């Protein structure tokens, strides 16, 4: 990558392979960052190849996308009528991306034309910085949620059937909008990769959404500033080298080396590094944490909430362990690279102006920034990533870096229980099947250009450069704090770590607090899920 122009040349390779991360798990309204990656993905390289292959295989069947969509609409589905509201996150954001929004409007019109007596009301994505969880909770309480709604799968799975309709019986049935002979026609779930289904399954055994796309993340960096410091971010061999070089960037340029933000409540991209640092320090214990009933062919995968809870209650995962001293040291070293006001930056999008104007030398974000970065960055930039974690960095490390990406992007859709109460389930389900068909969702993903479609039979389209190697990294062991045990324990974890970063608590007090958060969260999960091993 020698220039901004080259950044778009490798785009195609990038996302085709980038179907391997959580991230971003973000419930703050922004362009659906990813925080989680496929826990059951084959190795990252294999998963990426599988996804790219699935998309490529389908390309032949989606040449005339618009025509195919109309044909599918006319030939599939049951007789339905009525009116529903649909919230599709970045795939319907007229303010930020009129092109994709216009396409989605056309797809909805195609459906209405094929189904007289139906009305699809598309709900625009809420403004960046909106607390989407609070926004949605208020509407759920009033039975006024959009009938089809986006939410990060980890959070959705915790809300479960209180908010969402279990989709298992429908996923096991045909999707009439998928052409005969294409995976998903006879059984809807066959249209999605197994590793996506495995990761997005709730603790109670249900699927509350379909996850139709995939995201990757990486370090976008200002080549000029890094060159001034004599630092090549593509050559890092260890965490220690990364920290030292980023400090060089700060000294040589008087610019904060890394743009990130930290929130006391809800998601922030700091969660990504928190996932990584916990993983690095506990990686050698992964097999002690995994439960046999969740075993897959993958050497590494994310722990699900039950596994985290059991490891805590069994005493295998303990925040008072000496490993956590190193975790806290690494976390504070990383915090020193961030802007001094990282705790007051409101959301991910607010990092963009800092990066564009050279006030931060790099920013950790995701492939959904493809279009705006290519359009707005006035300097040469590249994409790098965090280096492997060595034994010198963390005694529990296994010599690997870990990706932060996965089925946690804009295409995560479920049906609200309020739709059932209003007699809208049949229409909501039928339209969800319609937009999930490759000839429809594939068009959206191609036009948006920030995610790879997971629906078998979809064309991949142009994607972001620089992520090929990232997508080949193994899965991280720990998901984002809100997906480890609960949303509440995730917020408590963020607050405890902020207090540590700001010098309000020392190492010993922080470890005690983190253990309390873990144990309380694990016990609460036992209470709600009633696992057979719970004491």
Coordinates of C-alpha atoms in Angstrom, one line a residue:
X1 CA 0.0 0.0 0.0
X2 CA 1.9 3.1 -1.2
X3 CA -0.9 5.5 -1.4
X4 CA -4.6 6.2 -0.9
X5 CA -5.2 4.9 -4.4
X6 CA -3.6 1.6 -3.6
X7 CA -5.8 1.3 -0.6
X8 CA -8.8 0.8 -2.9
X9 CA -7.0 -1.6 -5.1
X10 CA -6.6 -4.3 -2.5
X11 CA -10.1 -3.8 -1.2
X12 CA -11.5 -6.7 -3.1
X13 CA -9.1 -9.2 -1.5
X14 CA -9.6 -7.7 1.8
X15 CA -13.2 -8.2 2.5
X16 CA -13.6 -11.4 0.5
X17 CA -11.3 -12.9 3.0
X18 CA -12.6 -10.9 5.9
X19 CA -15.3 -13.1 6.9
X20 CA -13.5 -14.2 9.9
X21 CA -14.3 -10.2 15.2
X22 CA -16.2 -7.9 18.7
X23 CA -16.8 -6.0 18.1
X24 CA -17.5 -4.5 17.5
X25 CA -20.6 -5.1 19.7
X26 CA -21.9 -1.6 19.7
X27 CA -25.2 -0.6 21.0
X28 CA -24.4 3.1 20.6
X29 CA -25.7 4.3 17.3
X30 CA -22.9 4.5 14.7
X31 CA -22.4 2.6 11.5
X32 CA -22.6 -0.8 13.2
X33 CA -19.1 -1.5 14.3
X34 CA -18.2 -5.0 15.0
X35 CA -17.0 -6.4 18.2
X36 CA -17.3 -10.0 17.9
X37 CA -16.0 -12.6 15.6
X38 CA -17.1 -16.1 14.7
X39 CA -16.5 -18.3 17.7
X40 CA -17.1 -21.4 15.5
X41 CA -15.3 -20.1 12.5
X42 CA -12.9 -22.5 11.0
X43 CA -9.4 -21.1 11.2
X44 CA -9.5 -17.4 10.2
X45 CA -7.9 -18.1 6.9
X46 CA -10.2 -21.0 6.2
X47 CA -13.3 -19.1 7.3
X48 CA -12.3 -16.2 5.1
X49 CA -11.8 -18.4 2.2
X50 CA -15.1 -20.2 2.8
X51 CA -16.9 -16.9 2.9
X52 CA -15.2 -15.5 -0.2
X53 CA -15.9 -18.8 -1.9
X54 CA -19.6 -18.8 -0.9
X55 CA -20.0 -15.3 -2.2
X56 CA -18.1 -16.0 -5.4
X57 CA -20.1 -19.2 -6.1
X58 CA -23.3 -17.3 -5.8
X59 CA -22.1 -14.5 -8.1
X60 CA -23.3 -16.4 -11.2
X61 CA -26.9 -16.6 -9.8
X62 CA -27.1 -12.9 -9.1
X63 CA -26.0 -11.2 -12.3
X64 CA -29.2 -9.3 -12.8
X65 CA -29.9 -8.5 -9.2
X66 CA -32.8 -6.2 -9.6
X67 CA -34.6 -8.5 -12.0
X68 CA -33.9 -11.5 -9.8
X69 CA -35.3 -9.8 -6.8
X70 CA -38.5 -8.9 -8.6
X71 CA -38.9 -12.5 -9.8
X72 CA -38.2 -13.9 -6.3
X73 CA -40.8 -11.5 -4.8
X74 CA -43.4 -12.6 -7.3
X75 CA -42.8 -16.3 -6.9
X76 CA -42.1 -16.7 -3.2
X77 CA -43.8 -16.1 0.1
X78 CA -47.2 -16.5 1.5
X79 CA -50.2 -14.3 1.0
X80 CA -49.7 -11.4 3.4
X81 CA -51.1 -8.0 4.0
X82 CA -50.7 -5.1 6.4
X83 CA -48.0 -2.6 7.4
X84 CA -44.7 -3.1 9.2
X85 CA -41.8 -0.9 10.3
X86 CA -38.2 -2.0 9.5
X87 CA -35.0 -0.7 11.1
X88 CA -31.9 -1.8 9.0
X89 CA -29.1 0.2 10.6
X90 CA -26.5 1.3 8.0
X91 CA -28.5 -0.3 5.2
X92 CA -31.1 2.4 5.5
X93 CA -29.4 5.7 6.6
X94 CA -30.5 8.3 4.1
X95 CA -28.4 11.0 5.8
X96 CA -25.1 9.1 5.8
X97 CA -25.5 6.9 2.6
X98 CA -28.2 8.0 0.2
X99 CA -27.2 5.5 -2.4
X100 CA -27.7 2.5 -0.2
X101 CA -30.9 4.0 1.3
X102 CA -32.3 4.5 -2.2
X103 CA -31.6 0.9 -3.1
X104 CA -33.3 -0.3 0.0
X105 CA -36.3 1.8 -0.8
X106 CA -36.4 0.2 -4.2
X107 CA -36.2 -3.3 -2.7
X108 CA -39.0 -2.5 -0.4
X109 CA -41.1 -1.2 -3.3
X110 CA -40.4 -4.4 -5.2
X111 CA -41.9 -6.4 -2.3
X112 CA -44.9 -4.2 -2.0
X113 CA -45.6 -4.5 -5.8
X114 CA -45.5 -8.3 -5.5
X115 CA -47.6 -8.3 -2.4
X116 CA -50.6 -5.9 -2.9
X117 CA -52.0 -4.6 0.3
X118 CA -48.6 -4.5 2.1
X119 CA -46.7 -1.4 3.3
X120 CA -43.1 -1.4 4.4
X121 CA -42.1 1.6 6.4
X122 CA -38.3 1.9 6.5
X123 CA -37.0 3.6 9.7
X124 CA -33.9 5.7 9.3
X125 CA -30.9 4.9 11.4
X126 CA -30.8 7.0 14.5
X127 CA -28.1 9.7 14.6
X128 CA -24.5 8.8 15.6
X129 CA -24.1 9.0 19.4
X130 CA -27.6 8.0 20.2
X131 CA -27.9 5.4 23.0
X132 CA -29.6 2.8 20.8
X133 CA -30.2 0.5 23.7
X134 CA -32.1 3.2 25.6
X135 CA -33.9 4.2 22.5
X136 CA -35.0 0.6 21.9
X137 CA -35.9 -0.1 25.5
X138 CA -38.3 2.8 25.6
X139 CA -40.1 1.5 22.5
X140 CA -40.1 -2.1 23.7
X141 CA -41.8 -1.0 26.9
X142 CA -44.5 0.8 24.9
X143 CA -44.8 -2.0 22.3
X144 CA -43.7 0.4 19.7
X145 CA -40.4 -1.1 18.5
X146 CA -39.8 -1.4 14.8
X147 CA -41.3 -4.8 13.8
X148 CA -38.0 -5.9 12.2
X149 CA -35.1 -4.4 14.2
X150 CA -31.3 -4.4 14.3
X151 CA -29.4 -5.2 17.5
X152 CA -26.0 -6.7 18.3
X153 CA -26.5 -10.4 18.7
X154 CA -24.9 -10.6 22.1
X155 CA -27.3 -8.0 23.6
X156 CA -30.2 -9.4 21.7
X157 CA -29.5 -12.9 23.1
X158 CA -29.6 -11.5 26.6
X159 CA -33.0 -9.8 26.0
X160 CA -34.1 -13.1 24.4
X161 CA -37.8 -13.9 24.2
X162 CA -38.7 -11.0 26.4
X163 CA -38.1 -8.7 23.4
X164 CA -37.6 -11.0 20.4
X165 CA -39.3 -13.8 18.6
X166 CA -37.3 -17.1 18.5
X167 CA -36.7 -17.9 14.9
X168 CA -35.7 -21.6 15.1
X169 CA -38.8 -23.1 13.6
X170 CA -38.6 -20.7 10.7
X171 CA -34.9 -21.2 10.1
X172 CA -35.6 -24.9 9.8
X173 CA -38.3 -24.3 7.2
X174 CA -37.9 -23.2 3.5
X175 CA -37.2 -19.6 2.5
X176 CA -39.4 -19.3 -0.7
X177 CA -37.5 -16.2 -1.9
X178 CA -34.3 -18.2 -2.3
X179 CA -34.1 -20.0 -5.7
X180 CA -34.5 -23.7 -5.9
X181 CA -31.1 -25.4 -5.8
X182 CA -29.6 -22.5 -3.8
X183 CA -28.7 -23.2 -0.1
X184 CA -31.6 -21.8 2.0
X185 CA -34.4 -22.7 -0.4
X186 CA -35.3 -25.9 1.4
X187 CA -34.1 -24.8 4.8
X188 CA -33.5 -21.1 5.5
X189 CA -30.6 -21.7 7.9
X190 CA -28.7 -23.4 5.1
X191 CA -28.2 -20.0 3.5
X192 CA -25.8 -19.0 6.3
X193 CA -22.4 -20.5 7.3
X194 CA -22.4 -22.9 10.2
X195 CA -19.8 -20.8 12.1
X196 CA -22.1 -17.7 12.0
X197 CA -25.0 -19.8 13.3
X198 CA -22.9 -21.2 16.0
X199 CA -21.7 -17.9 17.3
X200 CA -25.0 -16.2 17.2
X201 CA -27.0 -18.9 19.0
X202 CA -28.4 -17.7 22.4
X203 CA -27.6 -19.5 25.6
X204 CA -31.2 -20.8 25.7
X205 CA -30.7 -22.6 22.4
X206 CA -32.7 -20.1 20.3
X207 CA -31.8 -17.9 17.4
X208 CA -33.4 -14.5 17.7
X209 CA -32.0 -13.0 14.5
X210 CA -30.4 -13.7 11.2
X211 CA -26.9 -12.4 10.8
X212 CA -26.4 -11.6 7.2
X213 CA -23.0 -10.0 7.0
X214 CA -19.5 -9.8 8.4
X215 CA -17.1 -7.1 9.5
X216 CA -13.4 -6.7 10.2
X217 CA -11.4 -4.1 12.1
X218 CA -7.9 -2.8 11.9
X219 CA -5.5 0.2 12.6
X220 CA -5.8 2.8 9.9
X221 CA -2.6 4.9 10.1
X222 CA -1.2 8.1 8.8
X223 CA 1.8 7.0 6.7
X224 CA 3.4 10.5 6.8
X225 CA 3.4 10.7 10.6
X226 CA 4.6 7.1 11.1
X227 CA 7.4 7.7 8.5
X228 CA 8.4 10.9 10.4
X229 CA 8.9 8.7 13.5
X230 CA 10.7 6.0 11.6
X231 CA 8.1 3.5 12.5
X232 CA 6.8 0.7 10.2
X233 CA 3.6 -0.6 11.7
X234 CA 3.6 -3.6 9.4
X235 CA 6.8 -4.9 11.0
X236 CA 5.8 -5.3 14.6
X237 CA 6.7 -8.7 16.1
X238 CA 5.4 -8.3 19.7
X239 CA 3.2 -6.2 22.0
X240 CA 6.2 -4.7 23.6
X241 CA 7.6 -3.5 20.2
X242 CA 4.2 -2.1 19.4
X243 CA 4.0 0.0 22.6
X244 CA 7.6 1.2 22.2
X245 CA 7.0 2.3 18.5
X246 CA 3.8 4.1 19.3
X247 CA 5.6 6.0 22.0
X248 CA 8.2 7.0 19.3
X249 CA 5.4 8.3 17.1
X250 CA 4.2 10.4 20.0
X251 CA 7.6 11.8 20.7
X252 CA 8.6 12.5 17.1
X253 CA 5.3 14.1 16.0
X254 CA 3.8 15.5 19.2
X255 CA 0.6 13.7 18.1
X256 CA -1.4 11.1 20.0
X257 CA -0.4 7.8 18.4
X258 CA -3.8 6.1 18.6
X259 CA -7.4 7.2 18.5
X260 CA -9.8 5.3 20.7
X261 CA -12.6 6.2 23.1
X262 CA -13.7 4.7 26.4
X263 CA -17.3 4.8 27.7
X264 CA -18.6 4.2 31.2
X265 CA -21.9 2.9 29.8
X266 CA -22.2 0.8 26.7
X267 CA -19.9 0.0 23.9
X268 CA -16.6 1.7 23.0
X269 CA -13.8 0.5 20.8
X270 CA -11.6 0.2 23.8
X271 CA -13.5 -3.0 24.4
X272 CA -11.6 -4.5 21.5
X273 CA -8.2 -4.2 23.1
X274 CA -9.7 -5.3 26.4
X275 CA -10.8 -8.5 24.7
X276 CA -7.3 -9.0 23.3
X277 CA -5.4 -8.4 26.5
X278 CA -7.6 -10.8 28.5
X279 CA -7.1 -13.3 25.7
X280 CA -3.3 -12.9 25.6
X281 CA -3.0 -13.4 29.4
X282 CA -5.4 -16.4 29.6
X283 CA -4.8 -18.0 26.1
X284 CA -3.0 -21.1 27.4
X285 CA -6.0 -21.9 29.6
X286 CA -8.5 -22.0 26.8
X287 CA -9.0 -25.8 26.8
X288 CA -9.7 -25.6 30.6
X289 CA -12.5 -23.2 29.9
X290 CA -14.1 -24.8 26.9
X291 CA -17.1 -27.1 27.6
X292 CA -17.3 -30.3 25.6
X293 CA -20.9 -29.7 24.5
X294 CA -19.8 -26.6 22.6
X295 CA -16.8 -28.3 21.0
X296 CA -16.2 -27.5 17.3
X297 CA -13.5 -28.3 14.8
X298 CA -11.8 -25.0 15.5
X299 CA -8.6 -24.8 17.5
X300 CA -9.6 -21.5 19.0
X301 CA -13.0 -19.9 19.4
X302 CA -14.7 -17.4 21.7
X303 CA -16.0 -18.4 25.1
X304 CA -19.8 -18.2 25.4
X305 CA -21.4 -16.8 28.5
X306 CA -22.0 -20.3 30.0
X307 CA -18.3 -21.2 29.7
X308 CA -17.2 -17.9 31.2
X309 CA -19.6 -18.3 34.1
X310 CA -18.6 -21.9 34.8
X311 CA -14.9 -21.0 34.7
X312 CA -15.5 -18.2 37.2
X313 CA -17.6 -20.3 39.6
X314 CA -15.1 -23.2 39.3
X315 CA -12.3 -20.9 40.2
X316 CA -10.4 -21.4 36.9
X317 CA -11.0 -17.8 35.8
X318 CA -10.2 -15.5 38.7
X319 CA -9.5 -11.8 38.6
X320 CA -7.3 -12.0 41.6
X321 CA -4.9 -14.3 39.7
X322 CA -1.4 -12.9 39.0
X323 CA -2.2 -13.0 35.3
X324 CA -4.5 -10.0 35.9
X325 CA -1.5 -7.9 37.2
X326 CA 0.0 -8.2 33.8
X327 CA -3.4 -7.6 32.1
X328 CA -3.7 -4.3 34.1
X329 CA -0.2 -3.3 33.3
X330 CA -0.7 -3.9 29.5
X331 CA -4.0 -2.1 29.7
X332 CA -2.5 1.0 31.3
X333 CA 0.4 1.0 28.8
X334 CA -2.2 1.0 26.0
X335 CA -4.2 3.7 27.7
X336 CA -1.1 6.0 27.7
X337 CA -1.2 6.0 23.9
X338 CA -4.7 7.4 23.7
X339 CA -5.8 11.0 23.6
X340 CA -6.0 12.5 27.1
X341 CA -9.7 13.0 26.7
X342 CA -10.4 9.5 25.5
X343 CA -12.9 9.2 28.4
X344 CA -15.0 12.1 27.1
X345 CA -15.0 11.3 23.3
X346 CA -18.7 10.4 22.9
X347 CA -18.6 7.9 20.1
X348 CA -16.5 6.2 17.4
X349 CA -17.4 8.7 14.6
X350 CA -15.9 11.5 16.6
X351 CA -12.5 10.0 16.1
X352 CA -12.7 10.6 12.3
X353 CA -12.1 14.3 12.4
X354 CA -9.2 13.8 14.7
X355 CA -7.7 11.4 12.2
X356 CA -8.5 13.5 9.2
X357 CA -6.8 16.5 10.7
X358 CA -3.7 14.7 11.9
X359 CA -4.5 15.0 15.6
X360 CA -4.2 11.3 16.1
X361 CA -1.7 9.2 14.0
X362 CA -3.9 6.1 13.8
X363 CA -7.4 5.0 14.6
X364 CA -8.8 1.5 15.3
X365 CA -12.0 1.1 13.4
X366 CA -13.6 -1.2 10.8
X367 CA -14.4 -1.9 7.2
X368 CA -17.6 0.1 7.4
X369 CA -15.3 3.2 7.1
X370 CA -14.3 2.2 3.6
X371 CA -16.3 4.8 1.7
X372 CA -15.9 7.8 4.1
X373 CA -12.2 7.3 4.6
X374 CA -11.5 7.0 0.9
X375 CA -13.4 10.1 0.3
X376 CA -12.3 12.3 3.2
X377 CA -8.7 11.4 4.2
X378 CA -6.3 14.0 2.7
X379 CA -3.1 12.0 3.2
X380 CA -1.7 8.7 2.4
X381 CA -2.9 6.0 4.8
X382 CA -2.6 2.3 5.3
X383 CA -4.0 -0.5 7.4
X384 CA -2.0 -2.3 10.0
X385 CA -2.9 -4.3 13.1
X386 CA -1.8 -5.3 16.6
X387 CA 1.2 -7.7 16.6
X388 CA 1.4 -11.2 18.1
X389 CA 1.5 -11.5 21.9
X390 CA 4.7 -13.3 23.0
X391 CA 5.6 -15.1 26.2
X392 CA 7.7 -12.0 27.1
X393 CA 4.5 -9.9 26.8
X394 CA 2.3 -12.3 28.8
X395 CA 3.3 -15.7 30.2
X396 CA -0.1 -17.1 29.1
X397 CA 0.3 -15.9 25.5
X398 CA 0.6 -18.4 22.7
X399 CA 2.5 -16.2 20.2
X400 CA -0.5 -15.0 18.2
X401 CA -2.5 -11.9 17.5
X402 CA -6.3 -12.1 17.4
X403 CA -8.8 -10.6 15.0
X404 CA -11.7 -8.5 16.1
X405 CA -14.5 -9.0 13.6
X406 CA -17.4 -11.2 12.8
X407 CA -21.2 -11.3 12.3
X408 CA -21.7 -8.2 14.4
X409 CA -22.3 -5.6 11.8
X410 CA -25.3 -3.9 10.1
X411 CA -27.1 -7.0 8.9
X412 CA -28.4 -8.4 12.2
X413 CA -32.2 -8.5 12.2
X414 CA -34.8 -10.0 14.4
X415 CA -38.6 -9.7 14.9
X416 CA -39.9 -7.9 18.0
X417 CA -42.5 -9.5 20.2
X418 CA -44.6 -6.4 19.8
X419 CA -45.1 -7.5 16.1
X420 CA -46.7 -10.7 17.4
X421 CA -49.0 -8.8 19.7
X422 CA -50.0 -6.5 16.8
X423 CA -50.8 -9.4 14.5
X424 CA -47.8 -8.6 12.2
X425 CA -45.7 -11.7 12.6
X426 CA -46.5 -13.2 9.2
X427 CA -45.7 -10.1 7.3
X428 CA -42.6 -9.4 9.3
X429 CA -41.3 -12.9 8.8
X430 CA -42.1 -12.9 5.1
X431 CA -40.3 -9.6 4.5
X432 CA -37.3 -10.7 6.6
X433 CA -37.0 -13.8 4.4
X434 CA -37.3 -11.6 1.4
X435 CA -34.5 -9.2 2.3
X436 CA -32.4 -12.2 3.4
X437 CA -32.4 -13.8 0.0
X438 CA -29.1 -13.4 -1.8
X439 CA -30.4 -11.4 -4.8
X440 CA -31.7 -8.8 -2.4
X441 CA -29.2 -8.6 0.5
X442 CA -26.3 -9.1 -1.8
X443 CA -27.2 -5.9 -3.6
X444 CA -27.3 -4.0 -0.4
X445 CA -24.0 -5.3 0.8
X446 CA -22.3 -4.5 -2.5
X447 CA -23.6 -1.0 -2.6
X448 CA -22.8 -0.2 1.0
X449 CA -19.3 -1.6 0.5
X450 CA -18.3 -2.0 4.1
X451 CA -19.3 -5.6 5.0
X452 CA -19.1 -9.0 3.4
X453 CA -22.4 -10.7 2.8
X454 CA -22.7 -14.0 4.6
X455 CA -25.8 -15.1 2.6
X456 CA -24.7 -18.0 0.3
X457 CA -25.3 -16.9 -3.3
X458 CA -24.5 -13.2 -2.7
X459 CA -21.9 -11.4 -4.7
X460 CA -19.1 -10.0 -2.6
X461 CA -18.3 -6.8 -4.4
X462 CA -15.4 -4.4 -3.7
X463 CA -14.1 -4.5 -0.2
X464 CA -11.5 -2.9 1.9
X465 CA -7.8 -3.2 1.4
X466 CA -5.4 -4.3 4.1
X467 CA -7.5 -6.8 5.9
X468 CA -6.5 -10.0 4.2
X469 CA -3.9 -10.9 6.8
X470 CA -6.1 -9.7 9.6
X471 CA -8.9 -11.9 8.6
X472 CA -6.6 -14.9 8.7
X473 CA -5.8 -14.5 12.4
X474 CA -7.4 -16.8 15.0
X475 CA -10.4 -15.9 17.0
X476 CA -10.0 -14.1 20.4
X477 CA -10.9 -16.1 23.5
X478 CA -12.9 -13.3 25.2
X479 CA -15.8 -11.4 23.6
X480 CA -16.7 -7.8 24.6
X481 CA -17.4 -7.2 28.3
X482 CA -21.2 -7.0 27.7
X483 CA -21.2 -10.4 26.0
X484 CA -19.1 -12.3 28.5
X485 CA -21.8 -12.5 31.1
X486 CA -24.4 -9.7 30.8
X487 CA -24.9 -6.1 29.7
X488 CA -24.8 -5.0 33.3
X489 CA -21.6 -6.7 34.2
X490 CA -20.1 -5.2 31.0
X491 CA -20.8 -1.7 32.1
X492 CA -19.5 -2.4 35.5
X493 CA -16.3 -3.7 34.0
X494 CA -15.8 -0.5 31.9
X495 CA -16.4 1.6 35.0
X496 CA -13.9 -0.3 37.1
X497 CA -11.2 -0.1 34.4
X498 CA -11.8 3.7 33.9
X499 CA -11.3 4.2 37.6
X500 CA -8.0 2.3 37.3
X501 CA -6.9 4.3 34.3
X502 CA -7.7 7.6 36.1
X503 CA -5.7 6.6 39.2
X504 CA -8.8 6.3 41.4
X505 CA -8.1 2.7 42.3
X506 CA -4.8 0.8 42.5
X507 CA -4.0 -2.7 41.1
X508 CA -5.1 -4.6 44.2
X509 CA -8.5 -2.8 44.5
X510 CA -9.1 -3.1 40.8
X511 CA -8.5 -6.8 40.8
X512 CA -10.9 -7.2 43.8
X513 CA -13.6 -5.2 42.0
X514 CA -13.2 -7.1 38.7
X515 CA -13.5 -10.4 40.6
X516 CA -16.7 -9.2 42.3
X517 CA -18.1 -8.2 38.9
X518 CA -17.2 -11.6 37.4
X519 CA -18.6 -13.6 40.3
X520 CA -21.8 -11.6 40.6
X521 CA -22.4 -11.9 36.8
X522 CA -21.7 -15.6 36.8
X523 CA -24.1 -16.2 39.7
X524 CA -26.8 -14.1 38.0
X525 CA -26.4 -16.1 34.8
X526 CA -26.9 -19.3 36.8
X527 CA -30.0 -17.9 38.3
X528 CA -31.5 -16.9 35.0
X529 CA -30.3 -19.8 32.9
X530 CA -30.4 -22.6 35.5
X531 CA -27.5 -24.5 34.0
X532 CA -27.3 -28.1 35.4
X533 CA -23.9 -27.5 36.9
X534 CA -24.9 -24.4 38.8
X535 CA -24.4 -24.7 42.6

